[in-house]
XYZ file of C-alpha atoms in Angstrom:
703
model
C -20.960 -144.823 -97.291
C -20.306 -145.732 -100.904
C -19.260 -143.185 -103.533
C -22.679 -143.363 -105.257
C -24.466 -142.736 -101.969
C -22.274 -139.719 -101.230
C -22.955 -138.345 -104.723
C -26.744 -138.771 -104.275
C -26.544 -136.953 -100.955
C -24.731 -134.096 -102.585
C -27.291 -133.868 -105.380
C -30.183 -133.892 -102.884
C -28.518 -131.132 -100.894
C -28.092 -129.102 -104.076
C -31.717 -129.673 -105.029
C -32.907 -128.623 -101.582
C -30.766 -125.457 -101.828
C -31.917 -124.692 -105.355
C -35.505 -125.262 -104.477
C -35.495 -122.543 -101.888
C -36.850 -119.203 -103.048
C -34.263 -116.620 -104.105
C -35.355 -114.314 -101.350
C -34.639 -117.050 -98.809
C -30.966 -117.179 -99.796
C -28.408 -114.550 -98.828
C -30.511 -111.685 -100.202
C -31.907 -108.516 -98.622
C -35.359 -108.798 -97.034
C -38.165 -108.293 -99.535
C -39.984 -105.007 -99.582
C -43.413 -104.903 -97.903
C -45.205 -103.543 -100.943
C -45.985 -105.753 -103.883
C -44.239 -105.207 -107.178
C -42.283 -106.949 -109.920
C -38.935 -108.429 -109.023
C -35.941 -106.667 -110.508
C -34.448 -108.211 -113.663
C -31.130 -109.181 -111.991
C -33.038 -111.745 -109.822
C -34.657 -113.196 -112.925
C -31.270 -113.518 -114.564
C -29.918 -115.307 -111.503
C -32.819 -117.788 -111.537
C -32.348 -118.379 -115.269
C -28.684 -119.112 -114.669
C -29.522 -121.647 -111.945
C -32.137 -123.255 -114.175
C -29.421 -123.733 -116.782
C -27.212 -125.394 -114.156
C -30.030 -127.816 -113.257
C -30.486 -128.565 -116.937
C -26.793 -129.361 -117.224
C -27.056 -131.724 -114.228
C -29.837 -133.653 -115.983
C -27.262 -134.508 -118.657
C -24.634 -135.651 -116.177
C -24.012 -139.446 -116.487
C -23.781 -139.775 -112.691
C -27.235 -138.241 -112.239
C -29.227 -140.683 -114.313
C -30.831 -142.503 -111.368
C -34.653 -142.150 -111.548
C -34.885 -140.550 -108.084
C -32.192 -137.993 -108.973
C -33.736 -137.273 -112.368
C -37.174 -136.735 -110.776
C -35.781 -134.379 -108.122
C -33.774 -132.375 -110.667
C -36.781 -132.150 -113.003
C -39.035 -130.836 -110.216
C -36.511 -128.212 -109.140
C -35.826 -127.164 -112.761
C -39.571 -126.614 -113.444
C -39.927 -124.549 -110.291
C -36.834 -122.427 -111.002
C -37.526 -121.938 -114.734
C -41.140 -120.874 -114.186
C -40.224 -118.573 -111.308
C -37.639 -116.857 -113.538
C -40.317 -116.215 -116.173
C -42.637 -114.874 -113.495
C -40.017 -112.331 -112.427
C -39.300 -111.269 -115.999
C -42.991 -110.757 -116.807
C -43.482 -108.990 -113.481
C -40.852 -106.448 -114.495
C -42.977 -105.535 -117.510
C -46.584 -106.149 -116.313
C -48.599 -106.501 -113.134
C -48.177 -109.324 -110.609
C -51.416 -111.119 -111.582
C -50.273 -111.599 -115.145
C -46.890 -112.789 -113.928
C -48.525 -115.436 -111.700
C -50.642 -116.715 -114.589
C -47.503 -117.079 -116.719
C -45.837 -119.043 -113.912
C -48.873 -121.335 -113.568
C -48.996 -121.996 -117.324
C -45.299 -122.798 -117.310
C -45.674 -125.376 -114.526
C -48.660 -127.014 -116.239
C -46.720 -127.270 -119.547
C -43.666 -128.969 -118.027
C -45.440 -131.028 -115.333
C -45.964 -134.138 -117.463
C -42.977 -133.577 -119.802
C -40.159 -136.115 -119.848
C -36.563 -135.319 -119.033
C -35.699 -135.796 -122.702
C -38.219 -133.120 -123.728
C -36.776 -130.753 -121.148
C -33.244 -131.307 -122.450
C -34.357 -130.777 -126.049
C -36.253 -127.602 -125.245
C -34.831 -124.069 -125.450
C -35.734 -121.385 -123.026
C -36.553 -117.868 -124.210
C -33.138 -116.765 -123.032
C -31.491 -119.535 -125.024
C -33.346 -118.538 -128.202
C -32.546 -114.846 -127.742
C -28.910 -115.633 -127.023
C -28.652 -117.762 -130.180
C -30.356 -115.045 -132.218
C -27.995 -112.392 -130.876
C -24.949 -114.548 -131.520
C -26.163 -115.416 -135.006
C -26.054 -111.785 -136.167
C -22.692 -110.889 -134.531
C -20.108 -111.708 -137.271
C -17.434 -114.124 -136.257
C -14.990 -112.756 -138.850
C -15.193 -109.187 -137.531
C -11.798 -107.455 -137.945
C -11.328 -106.026 -134.478
C -8.561 -103.365 -134.375
C -5.329 -104.500 -132.787
C -2.714 -102.599 -130.772
C -5.060 -99.764 -129.879
C -3.016 -99.132 -126.767
C 0.295 -98.881 -128.644
C -0.427 -96.088 -131.108
C 0.018 -92.541 -129.872
C -0.422 -89.036 -131.248
C 2.363 -86.731 -130.211
C 4.436 -83.879 -131.514
C 8.120 -84.484 -131.835
C 9.966 -84.180 -128.571
C 10.672 -80.565 -127.719
C 14.356 -80.194 -128.396
C 16.429 -77.090 -127.901
C 16.983 -75.169 -131.093
C 20.612 -75.185 -132.163
C 21.512 -72.004 -134.045
C 24.193 -72.183 -136.731
C 27.673 -72.051 -135.342
C 29.960 -69.158 -136.058
C 30.380 -65.508 -135.298
C 31.357 -62.387 -137.210
C 35.011 -62.629 -138.220
C 36.862 -59.642 -136.659
C 39.579 -59.826 -139.314
C 37.030 -59.847 -142.121
C 35.188 -56.928 -140.536
C 38.451 -55.004 -140.227
C 39.283 -55.705 -143.858
C 35.867 -54.470 -144.867
C 36.386 -51.315 -142.846
C 39.694 -50.703 -144.608
C 38.129 -51.471 -147.948
C 35.327 -48.954 -147.643
C 37.812 -46.273 -146.665
C 38.653 -46.176 -150.356
C 35.046 -45.962 -151.479
C 32.456 -43.229 -151.543
C 29.229 -43.472 -149.542
C 26.144 -42.723 -151.612
C 23.205 -40.767 -150.289
C 20.385 -43.315 -150.193
C 17.855 -40.551 -149.652
C 17.926 -39.768 -153.361
C 19.348 -36.241 -153.116
C 20.639 -36.375 -156.689
C 24.037 -34.908 -155.907
C 27.263 -35.556 -157.816
C 30.317 -37.425 -156.625
C 33.597 -36.898 -158.379
C 35.668 -40.052 -158.082
C 37.241 -42.954 -159.875
C 36.791 -45.280 -156.924
C 33.873 -47.647 -156.232
C 30.836 -46.332 -154.410
C 28.766 -48.081 -151.749
C 25.759 -47.957 -149.445
C 25.700 -49.310 -145.894
C 24.560 -50.856 -143.642
C 21.615 -52.857 -145.003
C 19.171 -54.743 -142.749
C 19.372 -57.710 -145.059
C 17.036 -59.939 -143.039
C 14.168 -57.861 -144.434
C 15.557 -55.886 -147.378
C 17.412 -56.843 -150.526
C 19.304 -53.919 -152.043
C 20.611 -53.637 -155.593
C 22.957 -50.886 -156.696
C 23.421 -50.282 -160.407
C 24.422 -47.441 -162.665
C 23.805 -46.080 -166.153
C 26.958 -44.558 -167.626
C 26.943 -41.925 -170.376
C 29.406 -39.280 -171.555
C 26.689 -36.707 -170.989
C 23.899 -36.179 -168.519
C 22.214 -39.503 -167.853
C 18.527 -39.671 -168.674
C 15.874 -41.703 -166.942
C 15.548 -45.208 -168.309
C 13.203 -48.098 -167.676
C 14.641 -50.337 -165.052
C 15.147 -53.931 -166.096
C 13.803 -56.632 -163.902
C 16.249 -57.655 -161.219
C 14.219 -60.148 -159.257
C 13.194 -62.414 -162.085
C 10.635 -65.159 -162.038
C 7.417 -65.544 -160.172
C 7.383 -67.050 -156.753
C 5.795 -70.409 -156.482
C 2.189 -70.160 -155.443
C 1.203 -72.203 -152.419
C -0.956 -75.125 -153.250
C -4.565 -74.631 -152.321
C -6.138 -77.858 -153.533
C -6.692 -80.572 -150.978
C -5.890 -84.175 -151.611
C -8.413 -86.703 -150.559
C -8.032 -87.899 -147.019
C -8.031 -91.595 -146.268
C -11.601 -92.811 -146.711
C -13.387 -95.059 -144.313
C -14.037 -98.349 -146.001
C -17.030 -100.422 -145.028
C -16.035 -103.813 -146.416
C -15.527 -102.518 -149.944
C -18.080 -103.197 -152.680
C -21.272 -104.811 -151.444
C -21.845 -108.137 -153.131
C -24.388 -110.812 -152.543
C -22.793 -113.239 -150.089
C -22.398 -116.733 -151.338
C -22.723 -118.183 -147.863
C -24.005 -116.705 -144.603
C -21.343 -115.282 -142.328
C -20.708 -117.534 -139.338
C -21.851 -116.182 -135.977
C -19.379 -115.219 -133.299
C -18.955 -117.677 -130.469
C -18.284 -114.865 -127.996
C -20.155 -111.718 -129.100
C -19.999 -110.142 -125.664
C -16.238 -110.558 -125.568
C -15.825 -109.159 -129.091
C -18.068 -106.207 -128.308
C -16.028 -105.483 -125.214
C -12.845 -105.605 -127.315
C -14.280 -102.888 -129.575
C -15.221 -100.777 -126.569
C -11.774 -101.243 -125.037
C -10.142 -100.055 -128.251
C -12.340 -96.952 -128.304
C -11.577 -96.293 -124.636
C -7.865 -96.398 -125.420
C -8.026 -94.156 -128.506
C -10.346 -91.473 -127.181
C -7.986 -90.068 -124.473
C -5.125 -90.027 -126.976
C -7.067 -87.805 -129.370
C -8.313 -85.568 -126.557
C -4.799 -85.256 -125.133
C -3.480 -84.312 -128.566
C -6.142 -81.603 -128.850
C -4.885 -80.008 -125.646
C -1.263 -80.215 -126.765
C -2.189 -78.776 -130.155
C -3.859 -75.779 -128.524
C -0.658 -75.024 -126.610
C 1.498 -75.325 -129.731
C -0.890 -73.133 -131.718
C -0.830 -70.443 -129.036
C 2.978 -70.470 -129.140
C 3.055 -70.202 -132.928
C 0.452 -67.428 -133.021
C 2.240 -65.395 -130.361
C 5.687 -65.820 -131.903
C 4.349 -64.923 -135.336
C 2.909 -61.634 -134.078
C 6.160 -60.753 -132.317
C 8.325 -61.522 -135.358
C 6.062 -59.563 -137.675
C 6.052 -56.547 -135.368
C 9.857 -56.638 -135.241
C 10.092 -56.763 -139.029
C 7.602 -53.937 -139.408
C 9.809 -51.700 -137.272
C 12.962 -52.488 -139.258
C 14.175 -49.779 -141.657
C 16.335 -50.471 -144.724
C 19.567 -49.089 -143.301
C 21.334 -48.998 -139.960
C 24.183 -46.804 -138.846
C 26.605 -49.657 -138.085
C 27.054 -53.336 -138.835
C 26.584 -54.177 -135.155
C 23.212 -52.473 -135.241
C 22.151 -54.698 -138.147
C 23.140 -57.790 -136.191
C 21.288 -56.515 -133.154
C 18.152 -55.928 -135.226
C 18.332 -59.554 -136.362
C 18.998 -61.150 -132.969
C 16.855 -64.327 -133.031
C 16.873 -64.654 -129.242
C 14.771 -61.508 -128.972
C 11.766 -62.959 -130.809
C 12.089 -66.747 -131.120
C 11.758 -69.360 -128.355
C 14.636 -71.632 -127.457
C 12.777 -74.777 -128.565
C 12.117 -76.048 -132.066
C 8.680 -75.776 -133.626
C 7.540 -79.415 -134.068
C 5.941 -80.461 -137.328
C 2.303 -81.492 -137.396
C 2.323 -85.276 -136.569
C 0.450 -86.478 -139.632
C 1.839 -89.993 -139.537
C 0.656 -90.524 -135.978
C -2.737 -89.091 -136.883
C -2.987 -91.359 -139.919
C -2.159 -94.446 -137.866
C -4.793 -93.642 -135.250
C -7.329 -92.705 -137.906
C -6.862 -96.105 -139.539
C -7.793 -97.722 -136.227
C -10.779 -95.406 -135.793
C -11.951 -96.052 -139.346
C -11.840 -99.789 -138.691
C -13.587 -99.269 -135.389
C -16.387 -97.284 -137.044
C -16.690 -99.991 -139.701
C -16.944 -102.675 -137.010
C -19.583 -100.749 -135.090
C -21.627 -100.428 -138.292
C -21.330 -104.188 -138.818
C -22.905 -104.965 -135.438
C -25.612 -102.293 -135.522
C -28.415 -104.877 -135.890
C -26.925 -107.003 -133.161
C -26.743 -104.069 -130.775
C -30.363 -103.120 -131.453
C -31.521 -106.420 -129.908
C -29.361 -106.152 -126.817
C -30.424 -104.861 -123.397
C -30.782 -101.121 -123.051
C -27.457 -100.782 -121.231
C -25.641 -102.440 -124.143
C -27.548 -100.317 -126.663
C -26.614 -97.152 -124.788
C -22.952 -98.146 -124.693
C -23.032 -98.989 -128.387
C -24.573 -95.655 -129.362
C -22.162 -93.675 -127.212
C -19.014 -95.437 -128.416
C -19.965 -95.733 -132.085
C -20.902 -92.042 -132.293
C -17.744 -91.072 -130.384
C -15.525 -93.136 -132.694
C -17.157 -91.569 -135.766
C -16.656 -88.065 -134.349
C -12.990 -88.726 -133.569
C -12.434 -90.187 -137.026
C -14.014 -87.124 -138.609
C -11.775 -84.826 -136.565
C -8.641 -86.685 -137.622
C -9.795 -86.744 -141.228
C -10.240 -82.965 -141.089
C -6.711 -82.447 -139.776
C -5.163 -84.782 -142.326
C -7.091 -83.473 -145.324
C -6.284 -79.843 -144.455
C -2.533 -80.400 -144.150
C -1.892 -80.859 -147.864
C 0.498 -78.788 -149.982
C 3.809 -79.151 -151.870
C 6.565 -80.523 -149.715
C 8.933 -77.947 -148.282
C 12.350 -78.247 -146.686
C 12.365 -78.474 -142.932
C 15.598 -78.086 -140.991
C 13.991 -79.287 -137.767
C 14.751 -82.832 -136.742
C 12.225 -85.643 -136.773
C 11.894 -88.541 -134.425
C 12.766 -91.962 -135.770
C 10.131 -93.564 -137.916
C 7.933 -90.523 -138.244
C 7.708 -89.303 -141.818
C 7.887 -85.655 -142.631
C 4.457 -84.090 -143.025
C 3.585 -82.376 -146.242
C 3.834 -78.636 -145.926
C 3.311 -75.462 -147.880
C 5.721 -73.652 -150.155
C 6.464 -70.359 -148.454
C 8.123 -68.404 -151.263
C 4.981 -66.318 -151.670
C 3.929 -66.174 -148.028
C 7.000 -64.626 -146.395
C 5.721 -61.128 -147.135
C 2.814 -61.195 -144.730
C 2.106 -62.872 -141.442
C -0.006 -65.985 -142.104
C -3.461 -66.060 -140.585
C -3.715 -67.248 -137.034
C -4.540 -70.884 -136.382
C -8.207 -70.821 -135.503
C -10.353 -72.298 -138.269
C -10.922 -76.030 -137.598
C -11.382 -76.668 -141.323
C -7.839 -75.519 -142.106
C -6.200 -76.051 -138.739
C -3.383 -78.378 -139.775
C -2.717 -76.410 -142.964
C -2.548 -73.102 -141.086
C -0.297 -74.709 -138.491
C 2.234 -75.778 -141.114
C 2.054 -72.447 -142.969
C 2.810 -70.479 -139.811
C 5.445 -72.956 -138.634
C 7.359 -72.789 -141.907
C 6.950 -69.006 -142.036
C 8.620 -68.797 -138.630
C 11.255 -71.329 -139.670
C 12.079 -69.196 -142.719
C 12.476 -66.006 -140.680
C 14.382 -67.740 -137.899
C 16.900 -68.931 -140.491
C 17.163 -65.413 -141.962
C 17.682 -63.869 -138.531
C 20.350 -66.415 -137.590
C 22.287 -65.958 -140.818
C 22.326 -62.190 -140.462
C 23.228 -62.324 -136.770
C 26.560 -64.041 -137.486
C 27.331 -62.379 -140.816
C 30.478 -60.351 -141.456
C 30.329 -56.638 -142.131
C 30.784 -57.190 -145.854
C 27.311 -58.766 -146.025
C 25.710 -55.447 -145.110
C 27.580 -53.332 -147.673
C 26.511 -53.015 -151.302
C 29.208 -51.585 -153.569
C 29.400 -50.673 -157.231
C 32.299 -49.727 -159.513
C 31.059 -47.201 -162.072
C 32.532 -47.233 -165.546
C 35.140 -44.492 -165.584
C 36.344 -42.361 -168.488
C 39.172 -43.639 -170.671
C 42.812 -42.864 -170.270
C 42.383 -39.857 -172.469
C 39.294 -38.096 -173.627
C 35.977 -36.947 -172.245
C 34.791 -37.828 -168.753
C 31.789 -39.961 -167.844
C 28.787 -39.473 -165.621
C 27.080 -42.462 -164.050
C 23.570 -42.075 -162.738
C 23.369 -44.387 -159.728
C 20.088 -46.190 -159.196
C 18.924 -47.914 -156.029
C 16.451 -50.798 -156.028
C 14.969 -51.933 -152.733
C 13.171 -55.253 -152.450
C 11.146 -55.298 -149.234
C 10.208 -58.772 -148.089
C 7.160 -57.396 -146.252
C 5.987 -55.180 -149.122
C 6.773 -56.978 -152.377
C 5.724 -55.493 -155.719
C 2.406 -56.502 -157.203
C 2.289 -59.621 -159.309
C 3.713 -59.043 -162.759
C 5.628 -55.919 -161.748
C 9.228 -55.271 -160.776
C 10.663 -53.165 -157.973
C 10.977 -49.491 -158.839
C 14.500 -48.089 -159.025
C 15.168 -44.592 -157.742
C 17.868 -42.223 -158.945
C 20.301 -41.247 -156.245
C 23.745 -39.673 -156.714
C 25.701 -39.305 -159.918
C 29.274 -40.467 -160.094
C 31.408 -38.201 -162.287
C 34.687 -39.668 -163.451
C 37.270 -37.824 -165.536
C 39.968 -39.505 -167.658
C 43.487 -39.871 -166.371
C 44.868 -37.189 -168.691
C 43.186 -33.836 -169.241
C 44.340 -31.173 -171.735
C 44.289 -27.539 -170.697
C 45.544 -24.162 -171.949
C 45.887 -20.706 -170.477
C 48.237 -18.102 -169.158
C 51.798 -18.805 -168.104
C 54.445 -16.771 -166.313
C 58.096 -17.646 -166.807
C 60.755 -16.547 -164.360
C 63.685 -17.336 -166.663
C 63.999 -13.638 -167.524
C 63.909 -11.931 -170.926
C 66.801 -9.706 -172.302
C 67.314 -8.176 -175.745
C 71.059 -7.433 -176.525
C 71.648 -4.074 -178.325
C 74.059 -1.118 -178.629
C 73.160 1.383 -176.028
C 74.659 4.700 -174.895
C 77.252 4.388 -172.206
C 80.082 6.215 -170.398
C 83.547 5.701 -171.693
C 85.909 4.453 -169.028
C 89.639 4.106 -168.750
C 91.565 1.050 -167.859
C 90.951 1.602 -164.201
C 87.236 1.924 -164.800
C 87.058 5.621 -164.166
C 84.914 7.770 -166.483
C 86.748 9.586 -169.270
C 85.834 13.299 -169.260
C 85.575 15.587 -172.268
C 86.950 19.154 -172.575
C 83.999 20.464 -170.664
C 84.613 17.989 -167.861
C 81.549 15.883 -168.635
C 81.704 12.077 -169.043
C 82.338 11.044 -172.629
C 79.226 9.207 -174.110
C 79.935 6.281 -176.432
C 78.033 3.204 -177.862
C 78.433 0.163 -175.603
C 77.041 -3.367 -175.364
C 73.788 -3.513 -173.376
C 70.116 -4.532 -173.455
C 67.306 -2.721 -175.120
C 64.751 -4.781 -173.162
C 65.181 -6.656 -169.918
C 62.514 -8.350 -167.710
C 62.636 -10.927 -164.943
C 59.111 -12.232 -165.698
C 57.672 -13.218 -169.052
C 54.065 -13.896 -169.882
C 53.153 -16.622 -172.295
C 50.508 -18.962 -173.618
C 50.623 -22.386 -171.944
C 49.413 -25.662 -173.371
C 49.773 -28.705 -171.156
C 48.676 -32.270 -170.485
C 47.602 -32.917 -166.889
C 47.807 -36.470 -165.583
C 45.896 -37.512 -162.442
C 46.619 -41.172 -161.691
C 45.629 -40.778 -158.026
C 42.269 -39.975 -156.439
C 42.468 -38.001 -153.227
C 38.807 -38.521 -152.291
C 38.036 -34.847 -152.673
C 35.652 -33.892 -155.395
C 36.939 -30.262 -155.404
C 40.656 -30.955 -155.575
C 43.061 -33.225 -157.440
C 46.839 -33.435 -157.481
C 48.601 -34.646 -160.582
C 51.520 -33.896 -162.879
C 51.608 -31.680 -165.918
C 53.850 -31.636 -168.992
C 53.513 -28.971 -171.658
C 54.857 -25.990 -173.513
C 54.660 -22.254 -173.072
C 54.992 -19.805 -175.914
C 56.834 -16.627 -174.824
C 58.398 -13.608 -176.602
C 62.183 -13.295 -176.959
C 64.763 -11.187 -178.744
C 64.544 -13.487 -181.707
C 60.768 -13.438 -181.700
C 58.572 -16.039 -180.020
C 60.160 -18.932 -178.212
C 58.689 -22.080 -176.783
C 59.574 -23.219 -173.264
C 59.148 -26.744 -172.007
C 57.361 -26.889 -168.669
C 56.661 -29.710 -166.240
C 55.542 -29.850 -162.632
C 52.786 -30.696 -160.188
C 49.302 -29.858 -161.370
C 46.582 -28.790 -158.973
C 43.029 -29.143 -160.294
C 40.185 -27.314 -158.595
C 36.413 -27.532 -158.836
C 36.198 -30.717 -160.873
C 39.057 -29.688 -163.152
C 37.550 -26.335 -163.871
C 40.931 -24.637 -163.338
C 44.471 -25.996 -163.229
C 47.336 -24.311 -161.361
C 50.813 -25.631 -162.123
C 54.064 -24.465 -160.531
C 56.441 -25.768 -163.175
C 60.064 -26.249 -163.941
C 60.770 -24.090 -167.013
C 63.369 -24.915 -169.649
C 63.762 -22.513 -172.575
C 66.160 -20.911 -175.070
C 67.415 -17.447 -174.211
C 69.808 -14.967 -175.948
C 73.007 -13.823 -174.252
C 76.365 -12.260 -175.209
C 79.093 -14.434 -176.571
C 81.808 -15.230 -174.157
C 84.376 -12.410 -173.831
C 81.791 -9.721 -174.274
C 79.862 -8.214 -171.479
C 77.498 -5.395 -170.811
C 79.301 -2.026 -170.905
C 81.987 -3.038 -173.367
C 82.461 -0.363 -176.094
C 80.937 -1.009 -179.474
C 84.114 -0.616 -181.326
C 83.752 -1.574 -184.910
C 80.977 -4.135 -184.241
C 78.058 -3.917 -186.579
C 75.714 -5.956 -184.315
C 75.791 -7.246 -180.810
C 77.756 -10.540 -180.490
C 74.996 -12.920 -179.120
C 74.179 -16.617 -178.963
C 71.151 -18.852 -177.993
C 71.574 -20.915 -174.809
C 69.252 -23.181 -172.792
C 68.283 -21.782 -169.462
C 66.201 -23.355 -166.692
C 64.083 -21.809 -164.030
C 60.590 -21.695 -162.671
C 57.260 -20.872 -164.128
C 53.640 -20.959 -163.112
C 50.631 -21.604 -165.337
C 46.939 -21.093 -164.853
C 45.085 -23.111 -167.451
C 41.573 -24.218 -168.261
C 40.286 -27.473 -169.745
C 39.377 -27.707 -173.386
C 36.135 -29.518 -172.459
C 34.896 -30.094 -168.921
C 32.773 -32.934 -170.220
C 30.519 -33.221 -167.159
C 28.597 -29.970 -166.890
C 25.338 -31.733 -166.130
C 22.197 -30.935 -164.200
C 21.602 -32.706 -160.930
C 19.451 -35.817 -161.015
C 16.033 -35.531 -159.443
C 15.227 -37.466 -156.312
C 13.000 -40.499 -156.725
C 11.486 -43.383 -154.781
C 10.741 -43.462 -151.102
C 13.504 -45.582 -149.595
C 14.790 -43.757 -146.543
C 17.649 -44.964 -144.338
C 17.350 -45.125 -140.608
C 19.882 -42.313 -140.269
C 20.835 -39.659 -142.849
C 23.686 -40.647 -145.130
C 27.060 -38.934 -144.974
C 27.543 -35.877 -147.101
C 28.048 -36.765 -150.730
C 31.658 -37.186 -151.604
C 32.980 -37.208 -148.063
C 35.678 -39.626 -147.229
C 34.391 -42.860 -145.742
C 35.184 -43.472 -142.109
C 35.789 -46.732 -140.322
C 32.474 -47.961 -138.837
C 32.114 -47.655 -135.107
C 32.981 -50.779 -133.262
C 35.047 -52.310 -136.040
C-alpha cells in the first residue's frame, strides 16, 4: 500500500470516529430523561470541530474525497456542539431547530467558506483576548518575598559585674560622711564632713542633693530647675503610606493596546501570585498576635515592678535585686516591626490590585467560574493591600535608637521617641488603626527599661549614693548652717509640663570654723604666796626655841607669807582649735592656747595656758585641762621662811617663772548657729527609716 493510500485510510478512520456521537465514545450512558447536555460535552465537540477544520487546511488532505468527508463530519460536529450549548440554556426543541438551521446553512457551502468562517467560540475568544492587555505588568517573584520578624535571638545583657574593690572603697568612703534623714525631719547635723543619702533605686528615681548655706538660719527659697528642658514629644502625625498607582495619569491612548496572546495563562499568573502572597500575610498576622501578647504581658509586669519600687533601699545589693532584669524580661530580644518586608509585599499587592483592575472588563465576559475566581482574588488582594497599608502608615514617628540587632538587608523601621513616654505604660496593642505604631511604642518602652535595669544591676555601690559637701565656716569666725534640700525625680510620676520637681527641706548641716574664741573661769594650781614679815618664835643655833624670863618662847618678826593658797581663780581667754571631726555632734576634741588673769602679791598676773580642749553641745561649753606657765613671787636665795627680820625693811623677794596645771571652763563669744529646726517638707519616703541624724555611718551589709 502506498503512502498516500495509508494516509487516506487514516483520515477515513478519523472521520468515522469523529462522526460517531459523543455519547457513543468512552462516555457514561445517557440518562433516560430528556434534558440539555452539559456544557463540557459542547466544549469537547467544539474542540473536535476545530481539529476537523485544521485538517481541511492540511496539504495532504486536499483530495476531493477527503475534503468532502471532512466537510460532512465538520458540519455534523459543529452543529451538534451548538445544539448542546443552546440546550443548556433552553428547551430541547429549540436546540434541535438551531441544529437543523446550522446544517442547512453549511450544507451547500464550499470548503473555502468553511475555512474563512468563524464559529461563535472563535469570535468570543478573539473578543476576550482583544481586551486582555498584552503589556500587563504581572508581579514577579511573588514566591520569594516574605514577611517575618527578625530571628528570635537570645538577649545579651551588658557584660560586667559590681566591682568588689570599688564597693569596699565606697563603704570606707561613707564611713567619713553623715547620713541624712530623707524623711524630712528637719534635724541638725554638726559636722565638717560631706553628707549623703543611700541607697537610691536609680532605675526609677533620680535624686539630687543640694544645700543653701547661710551664716544664720536658712530660709525657704525657690528651687531652681534641675531637670532642664522639655522632653521631646512623640510624633503623632502620620506620613502618607505608599499609594496604589493605577497606571499614573489617564491620557488618551495614541494607539490601542495590543491584546494578549495568552490571556488565560496571564490570568493564572495573577492568581498564582495572589495565592503565594495571601498565606504569607495571614501567617504574619498570627506571628504578630503572638509578639503583641508577649509585649503586652511584659509591659504589665515591668510596670507593676516599677510601681512597687520605693526611692530608697537599705543596701546596695537590695537595689541591684530590685533591678534584676531576669525577673521581668524574657530571654529573647523584642524584634522590630518588619516594615521593609511589609513594604516589599505591599508593592506586589498594589501591582496585583492594579492588574486586576486592568482586566475587569475582560473578566466580566468570561465564564462564571472565571468571574467568581476573579472577584474572590481581586477583592482578597485589595483587602490584603489595605491591611499592609494600615500597618505601614501607622508605624511612623521620629527615628529612635535601637540596640537590638537587625537581619542583613532589612532596614530599621521608624519608631517613636520615648523621652516623654517612659513615665507611663503605653497602651496595649489592640487598635488595628494604630497597631504598628503601638507595637513600636511598647517595644521601645520595654527596651528603654531593660537597658535601665541592666545598667543598675551591674552598677557599683557608688552609683546608689548621693553625697554633698556643704560649705563650711572659715578658718576663723562665725559658723555656717546649710539647709539641705532633696529633689526626687520619679520616672513614673514626672512633674506637670512647665513645672519643676519640688525640693523638700531635710536636715541642716551646722559647721563651725576651725578656731573658736571662748572666755570664762580658770583655776590655776601653781599656788599663790605673798611674802611678808610675820610673828615667829626665836630659835637658837640648834633650832630650839629661845625662852624669856617667864619661860615663854620669845616672839620676834620673821620672814613668812601673809597669804598662801594652792589654787588660784582667774579669768581665762583662749583660742580653741578643732582641726579634727570626731563624728559626734555633741563632742569635739581640739587644742587650746590662751591666757588667764590671776591675782598675785604684785597685783594681777597673766598666766599662759595651753592644753587639750573639750567642746560640748555644739561648742556651748569648753573644758580645758591646761599646762599653766606664770610668774610667781618667792624669797631671794639665802632667805627662807622663819628667818628673823633683822634690820630688813621689806621682805627680800624676786619674780620667777613657775609651771604647773590649770583647768578652764569657758564659753564661746558667739555660738553662731542657734537656729530653729527646719520644717519637714515633701513626701519622699525611703523604704526603711534613715539612721539617726548625726550618727556615724556604718559599712553597708554585704560589702
